[in-house]
Amino acid sequence: MTTTEHPAPASADRTDLRLLDAWWRAANYLAVGQIYLMDNPLLREPLAPEHVKPRLLGHWGTTPGLTFLWAHLNRVIVRDDLHVLYVTGPGHGGPAVVATAWLEGTYSERYSRVSQDADGMKELFRQFSFPGGIPSHAAPETPGSIHEGGELGYALAHAYGAAFDNPDLLVACVIGDGEAETGPLAASWQGNKFLHPVHDGTVLPILHLNGYKIANATVTARITREELIAQLEGHGHRLYVVEGGFDGEDPMAVHERMAATMDEIVAEIARIRTRAAEQLAAEGRVDRPRWPALILHTPKGWTGPREVDGLPVEGTWRAHQVPLAGTRDNPEHRAQLEAWLRSYRPEELFDDDGAPRPELAALTPSGDARMSAIPHANGGVLLRDLKLPDFTQHAVDVPRPGATQASATGTLGAWLADVVRANPTTFRIVGPDETASNRLQAVFEATDRQFVGEILPTDEHTAQHGRVLEVLSEHLCQGWLEGYVLTGRHGLFNCYEAFIHIVDSMFNQHAKWLEASRHIPWRRPIASLNYLLSSHVWRQDHNGFSHQDPGFIDHVLNKKAEVVRVYLPPDANTLLSTMDHCLRTRDYVNVVVAGKNPGPQWLSVDEAIAHCARGIGIWDWASTDGGAEPDVVLGCAGDVPTIETLAAAALLREHLPQLKVRVVNVVDLLRLQDAREHPHGLADREFDALFTTDKPVVFAHHGYPSLIHQLTYRRTNHSNIHVRGYKEEGTTTTPFDMVMRNDLDRFHLVADVIDRVPGLAVKHAALRQHMLDERLRCRRHAYTYGVDAPDVADWVWPG
Amino acid sequence: MTTTEHPAPASADRTDLRLLDAWWRAANYLAVGQIYLMDNPLLREPLAPEHVKPRLLGHWGTTPGLTFLWAHLNRVIVRDDLHVLYVTGPGHGGPAVVATAWLEGTYSERYSRVSQDADGMKELFRQFSFPGGIPSHAAPETPGSIHEGGELGYALAHAYGAAFDNPDLLVACVIGDGEAETGPLAASWQGNKFLHPVHDGTVLPILHLNGYKIANATVTARITREELIAQLEGHGHRLYVVEGGFDGEDPMAVHERMAATMDEIVAEIARIRTRAAEQLAAEGRVDRPRWPALILHTPKGWTGPREVDGLPVEGTWRAHQVPLAGTRDNPEHRAQLEAWLRSYRPEELFDDDGAPRPELAALTPSGDARMSAIPHANGGVLLRDLKLPDFTQHAVDVPRPGATQASATGTLGAWLADVVRANPTTFRIVGPDETASNRLQAVFEATDRQFVGEILPTDEHTAQHGRVLEVLSEHLCQGWLEGYVLTGRHGLFNCYEAFIHIVDSMFNQHAKWLEASRHIPWRRPIASLNYLLSSHVWRQDHNGFSHQDPGFIDHVLNKKAEVVRVYLPPDANTLLSTMDHCLRTRDYVNVVVAGKNPGPQWLSVDEAIAHCARGIGIWDWASTDGGAEPDVVLGCAGDVPTIETLAAAALLREHLPQLKVRVVNVVDLLRLQDAREHPHGLADREFDALFTTDKPVVFAHHGYPSLIHQLTYRRTNHSNIHVRGYKEEGTTTTPFDMVMRNDLDRFHLVADVIDRVPGLAVKHAALRQHMLDERLRCRRHAYTYGVDAPDVADWVWPG
């Protein structure tokens, strides 16, 4: 394990570096300008109070490091014709990446009002963190970014996601030392065990050590350098360290060390990739490379004010946001700001029109090679439709409802294997070691788990290259898939339903990215992020209470209707049809919840397609209303609630043959919502036609009951909708006991009908009691024998 | 950095180890019995099909490693009189920790039906993963556990949480190599930078490397041993490695190595603590110790079937759950199971009655020293009330509503400083570097951030020992606090509102732990887990859209009513009163959302106390209904919605003086819910008295509007409740523009009233238009000047 620290200046040419320094100064000037100025952008007159924004918002601390790295990457991009995607972990450094995008011309191409001249610079400054302007973080609005850095922790996972199946891409991922304390980032170092050095691209992790978070030192800055290097070497990297800028060190010296180190890193990456390609050709396998990683240690707020009001600022947490707070009212602060801005010598950097001087352009790559313009950061431009094989070939034969037993996800798995075969470089399945547990193992007939750590002969379905990525970290699964779809590819995340809450907050950030992107004309639609949640609440009887939580769909539905979709297919064929649809969509988050256990099948594939197209519908074959107004509607959403609802319908048919029962099944949960609230929402007229305007509705829902009320509260008949669902009653028990504990079982649903249909309660009290006795019988059986009574476990639709 | 691998047998006595091996065999026998048997527990007759459970559920793979470590820890506990808390990261190893608890007698003490005899053993076996029985994971039902291992990743954070302020405690934390892949666990290694070697206890991380997850190799098992050790040394540990049991190695040889290593570790811990105490006494500071960590590398499913149906099982992922699946129907599997069980020689382990033979007791610690009985794992028995200083001393003087400006969290901070002073060893504040950002910095007058990494002279409020723990990982904050309260202490987690979603899933697990614990008589109530969410959605105008999400309270309310509480105090004095209440409660999760920015104050401290006691109430001073039936009710929950509602009330008073307006403020959100749904819920009669049965209600809510509908959908007047709240409209803008974008602003609320009170719409169309024009004026001002118009930013209640 060799560490290269402070290498001697090597190939870098001194003149180039003076130019590079000018470019860096320009970027820093533009960043400081964004934080402070609303007028006089080129400082062609003395700085006056009215030139300064009344409210100062932005993050200076990380900015000079981000611009420094950008400038040095530009040098090697131009020289070696590299394709580099820049992932800005310290997303608070919005001023940095907006500045570089403007300097490269991309910003003005995307936003013509922010032209590359004095007027445009003034607008660039004004709009930053300004009402009606742009966010203070790297964001969808930022050219060149796939990464919103507001919530920290996901940079390196995004970087690996972007690199998969992009062999020509180098992803330079800057990680702040604050972000390095988060769990998701700490786990992300494992990514290099999954990255193939020939078929995938390269990730260069750059730990930007500037020592401080908002108000506090960072942990990595306060352990020994030896410990820090051991950690990263232990994660399989070869470490390079560039340190400088402290105690007033001339930046030129730091440029020299950085340039020499960057040259070594780029050469090392090229060597690794060449060697791997040769080895792959010769041996059919590769050694796991020891990829380079860089530690850049510079002062927080480097080149900013050293001291303000007698307190140290540069190199401390005080440089985190706005180092000079009183620049509008405090002449001393304003003078300090003016000196700071002038220290970058703007007159050398911008011409009379305010455009960057032509000599700076020499360092700026052109066209798509600019990191601010690389197509991968606007993945929609690279996106191609998946080739989707005909899913009906995998459909389960359902001659009549309930006649066939099948596993929904098992059936899906066989089709997904075909999807994998048809799309060998643009589709990935991620999951936390649960692909087989979720019964998708058929995909392993078409591909393997990709892993470049040691593989033993006893391992199954594991290879150095494959479409499935399994790691026991939902954060990594989510982060990799986000990075993959944001750069223009497709994928599916399969997960236990309860544990998908682990990524609630990552989902939030991705959904917000999609919401914002829809309103940015130059951002092209990307593939939807697809979740398949299996091993769901009703089939976690064996793992027990800790594995039971159907609330992710509630969480999802707090996001804007335009980006979220939720599907609860009741059987295998509807799951096939649903997933085929989801994989064709753009710019959504699709959540599909489906069971893995063998269960009764209801719809033939043609019926399934029609039902999924409508998203909701009356199941005539299970209903006894003969097309007329029913006495009661049994609604259901989700596979297990559908079974219980149909069993209840069968019981009602047997015991109360005169009762007109209508069964309505919901696949697309958003059909329940008002059309004014969600684009999938049924018009009131349609909803009323299904659920009536005044008859009791007993609704069996997959998740928490409140969600159905939330979705339907504006409906005419809302006050008659009675919902059963999961109410946090669970333990280690049997499947039927799970539904009983939550009063979602067939017997209780029948009792609910008796309670709610006028006139039944008194007349059929005995039947009601019989139903409750049946529950006792079932529980006794389960508690005695450890399994469900056969008639409920293997119940078949009698129709 | 020295690593001790395979140390030579040292102090351990050979006879002892044979006994220890017997103890281990007994535990393994009891674990296998739990997974398989429902009768014939001591194998006193040949194993017959009916002795085997019809449904086999449980996790064998991790079990022998857990029992092995338990046995070896017992040896040093007995010898050295240690206090050890065992944290079972591989919580799936429920059979292991239940077995050891029974072997130690604790299980029978807690559950008399599971006696320490043949009948009890039969019940022990039957109940495991059986309907009406116990979960398959370590769980609240498990004596000796503070940790439910269903969702992986939190073991090491829990361990550190348990160790803080427990100087006499050694927390042995077993981490599965699967769990080691998760983000929260990866971050948890940082804990040793925060643990004081004199004032806090010791954490011994034990990475149990058995190579496989459910279906797949683990990453840590497939990197070089050199890399793995470098990682953990880089995290500041001195590494000890015990490896064995492979290729049929005699377990006695592994016992010898383990015993010798355990002796070294225990001695090293003692040396470290002594040295630290001496140094602290001499220098007033300590060096950060290089704490021991252990890697135990044994085969997955060690001592289980080597092969089943011709496929390798021991030492592979196939040993993860139930190695022999067909033991009831397949005679070959059953014979193999019998041979496996008999390989532990039960006749040597249990006496004629089925109790553990007395010689095994020699290895079992007694009383509270048993890891299965240590009081820290039932924290309620150690819990003492906090000493809570009089919060009224810190109250803001509010001579009349709106007359005073104050920061709510800033006011709270001063009282929290007193809480810290009064409770120097039993109260901690955790947060992700946001204590000052959330304006609680007054606590730093009473204490410091605790950090045992390097501290520089320029650092502020940072010391080796203090009450505040700040790390940029919400996972660690949550995990530490959970470990701290589960072991009988108190604390507060302060966090940005949006980012608390990072721990949604951890909250789930903790809430489920509390729900289950309430029904376990021997578990004593613990302190509530308290969240203070600040920097909330309405004041994230500067950080923008990625920082805006008020949905944590929605997530929380999916859990059982008996364990969750949500408070939205509208000003400083109500926040003081609320937090004083929360810190007195037990077994809840309290979520308090409060702003940090200076804002108008409404209630004197006496009024605040009375208002918080009711949780909801009419604000007469803001109402114009004169105690009679109003024309419209303005409801509000949350500080910013309260300001807008009061401003709307003032506008209505000015422009529509005849209109009878009632203002109702909600502090305790659950008051809105039906009394049948939540213990805090208002009776219908009380609710109707506040909100009327038929008048329009315009409700301004802090969070997503749907929550108010969810809470009130059973109320008489529900169909007239019109809710404004956050509807995912946000960006980087001004505070007032944030409320405008979501139609929660005063002008829109007035328009809502005009739209909803019969007769106003036509008559006051001009006023309505004027209100909408006011919005335009405000937006124009913000977009032009970058700040809100003074009249809305500095608005004062005119009353």
mmCIF file of N, CA and C in Angstrom, chain A residues 587-624:
data_model
loop_
_atom_site.group_PDB
_atom_site.id
_atom_site.type_symbol
_atom_site.label_atom_id
_atom_site.label_comp_id
_atom_site.label_asym_id
_atom_site.label_seq_id
_atom_site.Cartn_x
_atom_site.Cartn_y
_atom_site.Cartn_z
ATOM 1 N N ASP A 587 -39.717 9.961 -15.984
ATOM 2 C CA ASP A 587 -39.791 11.042 -14.984
ATOM 3 C C ASP A 587 -40.752 10.770 -13.830
ATOM 4 N N TYR A 588 -41.048 9.501 -13.596
ATOM 5 C CA TYR A 588 -41.875 9.169 -12.440
ATOM 6 C C TYR A 588 -41.052 8.401 -11.415
ATOM 7 N N VAL A 589 -41.621 8.302 -10.247
ATOM 8 C CA VAL A 589 -41.252 7.228 -9.336
ATOM 9 C C VAL A 589 -42.450 6.287 -9.319
ATOM 10 N N ASN A 590 -42.244 5.055 -9.757
ATOM 11 C CA ASN A 590 -43.297 4.045 -9.757
ATOM 12 C C ASN A 590 -43.072 3.098 -8.589
ATOM 13 N N VAL A 591 -44.059 2.956 -7.768
ATOM 14 C CA VAL A 591 -43.979 2.015 -6.657
ATOM 15 C C VAL A 591 -44.960 0.874 -6.932
ATOM 16 N N VAL A 592 -44.442 -0.327 -7.033
ATOM 17 C CA VAL A 592 -45.274 -1.503 -7.283
ATOM 18 C C VAL A 592 -45.111 -2.443 -6.093
ATOM 19 N N VAL A 593 -46.217 -2.812 -5.482
ATOM 20 C CA VAL A 593 -46.176 -3.736 -4.351
ATOM 21 C C VAL A 593 -46.802 -5.051 -4.800
ATOM 22 N N ALA A 594 -46.068 -6.125 -4.656
ATOM 23 C CA ALA A 594 -46.580 -7.412 -5.128
ATOM 24 C C ALA A 594 -46.005 -8.539 -4.286
ATOM 25 N N GLY A 595 -46.804 -9.563 -4.101
ATOM 26 C CA GLY A 595 -46.398 -10.691 -3.280
ATOM 27 C C GLY A 595 -45.512 -11.668 -4.016
ATOM 28 N N LYS A 596 -44.800 -12.473 -3.237
ATOM 29 C CA LYS A 596 -43.921 -13.471 -3.827
ATOM 30 C C LYS A 596 -44.462 -14.877 -3.609
ATOM 31 N N ASN A 597 -45.352 -15.053 -2.659
ATOM 32 C CA ASN A 597 -45.821 -16.399 -2.336
ATOM 33 C C ASN A 597 -46.815 -16.890 -3.384
ATOM 34 N N PRO A 598 -46.823 -18.181 -3.629
ATOM 35 C CA PRO A 598 -47.817 -18.706 -4.554
ATOM 36 C C PRO A 598 -49.209 -18.356 -4.053
ATOM 37 N N GLY A 599 -50.055 -17.950 -4.958
ATOM 38 C CA GLY A 599 -51.397 -17.556 -4.567
ATOM 39 C C GLY A 599 -52.338 -17.712 -5.740
ATOM 40 N N PRO A 600 -53.634 -17.601 -5.457
ATOM 41 C CA PRO A 600 -54.609 -17.774 -6.529
ATOM 42 C C PRO A 600 -54.509 -16.653 -7.567
ATOM 43 N N GLN A 601 -54.732 -17.023 -8.798
ATOM 44 C CA GLN A 601 -54.675 -16.072 -9.909
ATOM 45 C C GLN A 601 -56.092 -15.766 -10.359
ATOM 46 N N TRP A 602 -56.314 -14.513 -10.713
ATOM 47 C CA TRP A 602 -57.686 -14.081 -10.983
ATOM 48 C C TRP A 602 -57.954 -13.759 -12.442
ATOM 49 N N LEU A 603 -56.975 -13.159 -13.083
ATOM 50 C CA LEU A 603 -57.252 -12.632 -14.419
ATOM 51 C C LEU A 603 -56.364 -13.280 -15.474
ATOM 52 N N SER A 604 -56.963 -13.624 -16.607
ATOM 53 C CA SER A 604 -56.177 -14.034 -17.762
ATOM 54 C C SER A 604 -55.354 -12.834 -18.214
ATOM 55 N N VAL A 605 -54.399 -13.074 -19.066
ATOM 56 C CA VAL A 605 -53.517 -11.961 -19.428
ATOM 57 C C VAL A 605 -54.291 -10.865 -20.158
ATOM 58 N N ASP A 606 -55.241 -11.233 -20.988
ATOM 59 C CA ASP A 606 -56.015 -10.192 -21.670
ATOM 60 C C ASP A 606 -56.856 -9.394 -20.680
ATOM 61 N N GLU A 607 -57.462 -10.111 -19.758
ATOM 62 C CA GLU A 607 -58.228 -9.411 -18.722
ATOM 63 C C GLU A 607 -57.307 -8.518 -17.876
ATOM 64 N N ALA A 608 -56.118 -9.034 -17.605
ATOM 65 C CA ALA A 608 -55.168 -8.267 -16.788
ATOM 66 C C ALA A 608 -54.773 -6.982 -17.497
ATOM 67 N N ILE A 609 -54.495 -7.079 -18.777
ATOM 68 C CA ILE A 609 -54.108 -5.883 -19.544
ATOM 69 C C ILE A 609 -55.239 -4.859 -19.510
ATOM 70 N N ALA A 610 -56.439 -5.347 -19.732
ATOM 71 C CA ALA A 610 -57.579 -4.418 -19.734
ATOM 72 C C ALA A 610 -57.781 -3.804 -18.359
ATOM 73 N N HIS A 611 -57.655 -4.630 -17.328
ATOM 74 C CA HIS A 611 -57.863 -4.138 -15.964
ATOM 75 C C HIS A 611 -56.787 -3.112 -15.599
ATOM 76 N N CYS A 612 -55.543 -3.397 -15.958
ATOM 77 C CA CYS A 612 -54.461 -2.463 -15.636
ATOM 78 C C CYS A 612 -54.598 -1.168 -16.433
ATOM 79 N N ALA A 613 -55.098 -1.271 -17.647
ATOM 80 C CA ALA A 613 -55.282 -0.056 -18.448
ATOM 81 C C ALA A 613 -56.299 0.859 -17.769
ATOM 82 N N ARG A 614 -57.342 0.249 -17.212
ATOM 83 C CA ARG A 614 -58.329 1.057 -16.478
ATOM 84 C C ARG A 614 -57.813 1.433 -15.089
ATOM 85 N N GLY A 615 -57.018 0.537 -14.516
ATOM 86 C CA GLY A 615 -56.438 0.816 -13.194
ATOM 87 C C GLY A 615 -57.378 0.503 -12.049
ATOM 88 N N ILE A 616 -58.641 0.348 -12.355
ATOM 89 C CA ILE A 616 -59.664 0.060 -11.348
ATOM 90 C C ILE A 616 -60.855 -0.522 -12.099
ATOM 91 N N GLY A 617 -61.584 -1.410 -11.473
ATOM 92 C CA GLY A 617 -62.750 -1.911 -12.200
ATOM 93 C C GLY A 617 -63.582 -2.878 -11.380
ATOM 94 N N ILE A 618 -64.804 -3.019 -11.829
ATOM 95 C CA ILE A 618 -65.709 -3.982 -11.200
ATOM 96 C C ILE A 618 -65.345 -5.375 -11.697
ATOM 97 N N TRP A 619 -65.235 -6.314 -10.783
ATOM 98 C CA TRP A 619 -65.044 -7.707 -11.179
ATOM 99 C C TRP A 619 -66.434 -8.365 -11.196
ATOM 100 N N ASP A 620 -67.012 -8.389 -12.389
ATOM 101 C CA ASP A 620 -68.375 -8.901 -12.530
ATOM 102 C C ASP A 620 -68.505 -10.335 -12.054
ATOM 103 N N TRP A 621 -67.478 -11.138 -12.377
ATOM 104 C CA TRP A 621 -67.545 -12.549 -12.034
ATOM 105 C C TRP A 621 -67.599 -12.785 -10.528
ATOM 106 N N ALA A 622 -67.162 -11.794 -9.762
ATOM 107 C CA ALA A 622 -67.200 -11.952 -8.310
ATOM 108 C C ALA A 622 -68.383 -11.207 -7.702
ATOM 109 N N SER A 623 -69.082 -10.444 -8.523
ATOM 110 C CA SER A 623 -70.159 -9.599 -8.023
ATOM 111 C C SER A 623 -71.505 -10.280 -8.197
ATOM 112 N N THR A 624 -72.471 -9.863 -7.406
ATOM 113 C CA THR A 624 -73.825 -10.418 -7.517
ATOM 114 C C THR A 624 -74.848 -9.303 -7.712
#
